[in-house]
């Protein structure tokens, strides 16, 4: 029906991304689903990154940072349209 909710009555998607330049992991998690035209998706991700380390063993100081992201979407889809409500939050912090 729609990819907004994921196309299944309920589903879970999890994963992680690694960035070698700052040794930062970004784990992420989403719970989603849809039934009878109603759909939802709840997602979260976070990053804890250390100082950047460019080639030749140099180091950039004060580049460490943390980020958190959360989002929620609820909606209803019918022939000819859909209506949804979305809420997102983003929080970042630099380590100095």
Tab-separated table of N, CA and C in Angstrom:
chain	number	residue	atom	x	y	z
A	1	UNK	N	0.822	-1.190	0.000
A	1	UNK	CA	0.000	0.000	0.000
A	1	UNK	C	0.870	1.259	0.000
A	2	UNK	N	1.690	1.448	1.028
A	2	UNK	CA	2.561	2.616	1.105
A	2	UNK	C	3.863	2.245	1.789
A	3	UNK	N	4.912	2.955	1.472
A	3	UNK	CA	6.178	2.719	2.152
A	3	UNK	C	6.296	3.567	3.400
A	4	UNK	N	5.346	4.441	3.651
A	4	UNK	CA	5.406	5.294	4.826
A	4	UNK	C	5.374	4.466	6.095
A	5	UNK	N	4.573	3.425	6.112
A	5	UNK	CA	4.508	2.565	7.275
A	5	UNK	C	5.345	1.320	7.114
A	6	UNK	N	5.806	1.032	5.925
A	6	UNK	CA	6.665	-0.115	5.715
A	6	UNK	C	5.999	-1.229	4.935
A	7	UNK	N	4.689	-1.179	4.713
A	7	UNK	CA	4.021	-2.169	3.896
A	7	UNK	C	3.686	-3.473	4.591
A	8	UNK	N	3.905	-3.598	5.883
A	8	UNK	CA	3.611	-4.818	6.634
A	8	UNK	C	2.784	-4.453	7.859
A	9	UNK	N	2.024	-5.412	8.414
A	9	UNK	CA	1.278	-5.111	9.638
A	9	UNK	C	2.200	-4.625	10.762
A	10	UNK	N	3.377	-5.219	10.870
A	10	UNK	CA	4.378	-4.733	11.826
A	10	UNK	C	5.743	-5.244	11.389
A	11	UNK	N	6.752	-4.418	11.558
A	11	UNK	CA	8.104	-4.797	11.166
A	11	UNK	C	9.132	-4.060	11.988
A	12	UNK	N	10.350	-4.550	11.922
A	12	UNK	CA	11.461	-3.971	12.666
A	12	UNK	C	12.668	-3.920	11.747
A	13	UNK	N	13.367	-2.806	11.766
A	13	UNK	CA	14.568	-2.648	10.967
A	13	UNK	C	15.657	-2.123	11.890
A	14	UNK	N	16.804	-2.794	11.929
A	14	UNK	CA	17.916	-2.379	12.781
A	14	UNK	C	19.207	-2.443	11.991
A	15	UNK	N	20.151	-1.611	12.339
A	15	UNK	CA	21.435	-1.629	11.668
A	15	UNK	C	22.397	-0.666	12.332
A	16	UNK	N	23.601	-0.611	11.805
A	16	UNK	CA	24.621	0.294	12.314
A	16	UNK	C	25.570	0.659	11.187
A	17	UNK	N	26.106	1.859	11.253
A	17	UNK	CA	27.082	2.352	10.292
A	17	UNK	C	28.333	2.745	11.073
A	18	UNK	N	29.499	2.394	10.549
A	18	UNK	CA	30.764	2.753	11.188
A	18	UNK	C	31.511	3.742	10.313
A	19	UNK	N	31.998	4.834	10.908
A	19	UNK	CA	32.790	5.836	10.202
A	19	UNK	C	34.219	5.754	10.728
A	20	UNK	N	35.130	5.246	9.931
A	20	UNK	CA	36.504	5.038	10.364
A	20	UNK	C	37.282	6.316	10.600
A	21	UNK	N	36.861	7.444	10.006
A	21	UNK	CA	37.619	8.683	10.184
A	21	UNK	C	37.530	9.203	11.613
A	22	UNK	N	36.441	8.887	12.316
A	22	UNK	CA	36.316	9.360	13.697
A	22	UNK	C	35.929	8.229	14.654
A	23	UNK	N	36.046	7.016	14.195
A	23	UNK	CA	35.713	5.833	15.008
A	23	UNK	C	34.313	5.956	15.614
A	24	UNK	N	33.391	6.462	14.827
A	24	UNK	CA	32.028	6.668	15.314
A	24	UNK	C	31.059	5.632	14.787
A	25	UNK	N	30.294	5.054	15.681
A	25	UNK	CA	29.231	4.101	15.331
A	25	UNK	C	27.902	4.828	15.343
A	26	UNK	N	27.040	4.518	14.372
A	26	UNK	CA	25.695	5.069	14.337
A	26	UNK	C	24.707	3.908	14.311
A	27	UNK	N	24.266	3.432	15.483
A	27	UNK	CA	23.219	2.417	15.493
A	27	UNK	C	21.869	3.076	15.213
A	28	UNK	N	20.998	2.340	14.534
A	28	UNK	CA	19.659	2.864	14.222
A	28	UNK	C	18.626	1.758	14.382
A	29	UNK	N	17.408	2.168	14.667
A	29	UNK	CA	16.321	1.221	14.895
A	29	UNK	C	15.010	1.847	14.439
A	30	UNK	N	14.185	1.084	13.723
A	30	UNK	CA	12.863	1.546	13.286
A	30	UNK	C	11.832	0.456	13.536
A	31	UNK	N	10.696	0.854	14.035
A	31	UNK	CA	9.531	-0.010	14.198
A	31	UNK	C	8.442	0.594	13.320
A	32	UNK	N	7.799	-0.223	12.485
A	32	UNK	CA	6.846	0.316	11.521
A	32	UNK	C	5.729	-0.681	11.261
A	33	UNK	N	4.677	-0.192	10.616
A	33	UNK	CA	3.607	-1.079	10.212
A	33	UNK	C	2.426	-0.338	9.621
A	34	UNK	N	1.472	-1.118	9.142
A	34	UNK	CA	0.233	-0.547	8.612
A	34	UNK	C	-0.866	-1.602	8.611
A	35	UNK	N	-2.095	-1.113	8.724
A	35	UNK	CA	-3.268	-1.992	8.677
A	35	UNK	C	-4.499	-1.147	8.399
A	36	UNK	N	-5.290	-1.602	7.440
A	36	UNK	CA	-6.556	-0.956	7.089
A	36	UNK	C	-6.398	0.532	6.792
A	37	UNK	N	-5.324	0.907	6.122
A	37	UNK	CA	-5.109	2.303	5.756
A	37	UNK	C	-4.325	3.113	6.777
A	38	UNK	N	-4.256	2.661	8.014
A	38	UNK	CA	-3.491	3.363	9.042
A	38	UNK	C	-2.033	2.889	8.982
A	39	UNK	N	-1.107	3.781	9.219
A	39	UNK	CA	0.300	3.408	9.217
A	39	UNK	C	1.055	4.179	10.291
A	40	UNK	N	2.204	3.625	10.685
A	40	UNK	CA	3.049	4.278	11.673
A	40	UNK	C	4.508	3.919	11.423
A	41	UNK	N	5.390	4.747	11.910
A	41	UNK	CA	6.830	4.484	11.895
A	41	UNK	C	7.449	5.251	13.047
A	42	UNK	N	8.256	4.559	13.851
A	42	UNK	CA	9.000	5.157	14.955
A	42	UNK	C	10.464	4.807	14.726
A	43	UNK	N	11.332	5.821	14.684
A	43	UNK	CA	12.750	5.605	14.377
A	43	UNK	C	13.641	6.340	15.362
A	44	UNK	N	14.826	5.790	15.589
A	44	UNK	CA	15.826	6.436	16.437
A	44	UNK	C	17.214	6.080	15.940
A	45	UNK	N	18.139	7.028	16.076
A	45	UNK	CA	19.539	6.805	15.721
A	45	UNK	C	20.396	7.672	16.637
A	46	UNK	N	21.613	7.235	16.872
A	46	UNK	CA	22.539	8.003	17.707
A	46	UNK	C	23.953	7.844	17.156
A	47	UNK	N	24.802	8.828	17.414
A	47	UNK	CA	26.192	8.786	16.977
A	47	UNK	C	27.072	9.284	18.106
A	48	UNK	N	28.121	8.569	18.427
A	48	UNK	CA	29.161	9.004	19.356
A	48	UNK	C	30.470	8.965	18.594
A	49	UNK	N	30.960	10.132	18.184
A	49	UNK	CA	32.154	10.213	17.348
A	49	UNK	C	33.322	10.794	18.133
A	50	UNK	N	34.488	10.209	17.944
A	50	UNK	CA	35.710	10.714	18.567
A	50	UNK	C	36.347	11.760	17.654
A	51	UNK	N	37.457	12.360	18.087
A	51	UNK	CA	38.154	13.344	17.267
A	51	UNK	C	38.549	12.737	15.923
A	52	UNK	N	38.440	13.536	14.865
A	52	UNK	CA	38.839	13.092	13.532
A	52	UNK	C	40.324	12.775	13.503
A	53	UNK	N	40.688	11.754	12.750
A	53	UNK	CA	42.091	11.379	12.585
A	53	UNK	C	42.389	11.298	11.096
A	54	UNK	N	42.908	12.391	10.533
A	54	UNK	CA	43.240	12.374	9.107
A	54	UNK	C	44.483	11.526	8.851
A	55	UNK	N	44.838	11.315	7.591
A	55	UNK	CA	46.025	10.518	7.265
A	55	UNK	C	47.297	11.095	7.894
A	56	UNK	N	48.330	10.292	7.949
A	56	UNK	CA	49.653	10.651	8.458
A	56	UNK	C	49.636	10.932	9.960
A	57	UNK	N	48.773	10.270	10.681
A	57	UNK	CA	48.726	10.325	12.141
A	57	UNK	C	48.489	11.717	12.708
A	58	UNK	N	48.019	12.646	11.920
A	58	UNK	CA	47.640	13.953	12.453
A	58	UNK	C	46.316	13.798	13.175
A	59	UNK	N	45.963	14.791	13.972
A	59	UNK	CA	44.709	14.720	14.703
A	59	UNK	C	44.086	16.109	14.761
A	60	UNK	N	42.812	16.170	14.498
A	60	UNK	CA	42.072	17.413	14.668
A	60	UNK	C	41.446	17.373	16.053
A	61	UNK	N	41.773	18.332	16.886
A	61	UNK	CA	41.235	18.356	18.240
A	61	UNK	C	39.864	19.018	18.265
A	62	UNK	N	39.093	18.665	19.238
A	62	UNK	CA	37.763	19.234	19.490
A	62	UNK	C	36.786	18.978	18.350
A	63	UNK	N	36.884	17.829	17.721
A	63	UNK	CA	35.926	17.469	16.675
A	63	UNK	C	34.986	16.353	17.128
A	64	UNK	N	35.182	15.844	18.345
A	64	UNK	CA	34.292	14.795	18.858
A	64	UNK	C	32.890	15.378	19.043
A	65	UNK	N	31.891	14.553	18.797
A	65	UNK	CA	30.520	15.021	18.951
A	65	UNK	C	29.563	13.838	19.129
A	66	UNK	N	28.393	14.158	19.634
A	66	UNK	CA	27.324	13.175	19.796
A	66	UNK	C	26.061	13.737	19.161
A	67	UNK	N	25.276	12.838	18.567
A	67	UNK	CA	23.993	13.239	17.961
A	67	UNK	C	22.951	12.192	18.293
A	68	UNK	N	21.739	12.654	18.495
A	68	UNK	CA	20.597	11.764	18.682
A	68	UNK	C	19.459	12.252	17.793
A	69	UNK	N	18.781	11.307	17.148
A	69	UNK	CA	17.674	11.636	16.265
A	69	UNK	C	16.520	10.691	16.575
A	70	UNK	N	15.330	11.257	16.694
A	70	UNK	CA	14.118	10.467	16.921
A	70	UNK	C	13.034	10.995	15.987
A	71	UNK	N	12.233	10.107	15.452
A	71	UNK	CA	11.108	10.544	14.625
A	71	UNK	C	9.931	9.583	14.791
A	72	UNK	N	8.753	10.144	14.666
A	72	UNK	CA	7.517	9.378	14.746
A	72	UNK	C	6.577	9.870	13.653
A	73	UNK	N	5.928	8.948	12.976
A	73	UNK	CA	4.951	9.315	11.950
A	73	UNK	C	3.734	8.422	12.116
A	74	UNK	N	2.569	9.044	12.158
A	74	UNK	CA	1.288	8.346	12.214
A	74	UNK	C	0.434	8.877	11.078
A	75	UNK	N	-0.313	8.002	10.420
A	75	UNK	CA	-1.117	8.486	9.314
A	75	UNK	C	-2.207	7.534	8.874
A	76	UNK	N	-2.980	8.033	7.920
A	76	UNK	CA	-4.047	7.247	7.307
A	76	UNK	C	-4.032	7.526	5.811
A	77	UNK	N	-4.157	6.460	5.010
A	77	UNK	CA	-4.157	6.583	3.559
A	77	UNK	C	-5.455	6.023	3.001
A	78	UNK	N	-6.055	6.745	2.057
A	78	UNK	CA	-7.268	6.299	1.398
A	78	UNK	C	-7.126	6.583	-0.092
A	79	UNK	N	-8.078	6.080	-0.892
A	79	UNK	CA	-8.039	6.336	-2.335
A	79	UNK	C	-8.114	7.832	-2.565
A	80	UNK	N	-7.095	8.378	-3.193
A	80	UNK	CA	-7.093	9.803	-3.506
A	80	UNK	C	-6.315	10.657	-2.529
A	81	UNK	N	-5.770	10.090	-1.479
A	81	UNK	CA	-4.990	10.940	-0.582
A	81	UNK	C	-4.536	10.243	0.680
A	82	UNK	N	-3.802	10.994	1.463
A	82	UNK	CA	-3.395	10.502	2.769
A	82	UNK	C	-3.139	11.701	3.679
A	83	UNK	N	-3.161	11.424	4.938
A	83	UNK	CA	-2.956	12.446	5.965
A	83	UNK	C	-2.029	11.849	7.008
A	84	UNK	N	-0.968	12.583	7.352
A	84	UNK	CA	-0.114	12.063	8.399
A	84	UNK	C	0.365	13.175	9.324
A	85	UNK	N	0.775	12.763	10.497
A	85	UNK	CA	1.316	13.636	11.528
A	85	UNK	C	2.720	13.139	11.815
A	86	UNK	N	3.689	14.030	11.737
A	86	UNK	CA	5.079	13.635	11.956
A	86	UNK	C	5.701	14.516	13.031
A	87	UNK	N	6.545	13.912	13.839
A	87	UNK	CA	7.263	14.613	14.895
A	87	UNK	C	8.705	14.128	14.872
A	88	UNK	N	9.643	15.057	14.832
A	88	UNK	CA	11.066	14.698	14.815
A	88	UNK	C	11.806	15.537	15.842
A	89	UNK	N	12.850	14.956	16.409
A	89	UNK	CA	13.722	15.725	17.298
A	89	UNK	C	15.169	15.372	16.985
A	90	UNK	N	16.006	16.355	17.113
A	90	UNK	CA	17.429	16.194	16.848
A	90	UNK	C	18.182	16.909	17.962
A	91	UNK	N	19.145	16.225	18.527
A	91	UNK	CA	19.958	16.817	19.587
A	91	UNK	C	21.409	16.515	19.286
A	92	UNK	N	22.242	17.533	19.328
A	92	UNK	CA	23.664	17.340	19.090
A	92	UNK	C	24.477	18.007	20.188
A	93	UNK	N	25.660	17.453	20.443
A	93	UNK	CA	26.544	18.017	21.460
A	93	UNK	C	27.978	17.830	20.997
A	94	UNK	N	28.727	18.881	21.077
A	94	UNK	CA	30.140	18.830	20.708
A	94	UNK	C	30.970	18.651	21.980
A	95	UNK	N	31.937	17.770	21.930
A	95	UNK	CA	32.803	17.529	23.084
A	95	UNK	C	33.996	18.474	23.025
A	96	UNK	N	34.057	19.426	23.940
A	96	UNK	CA	35.173	20.399	23.969
A	96	UNK	C	35.902	20.268	25.279
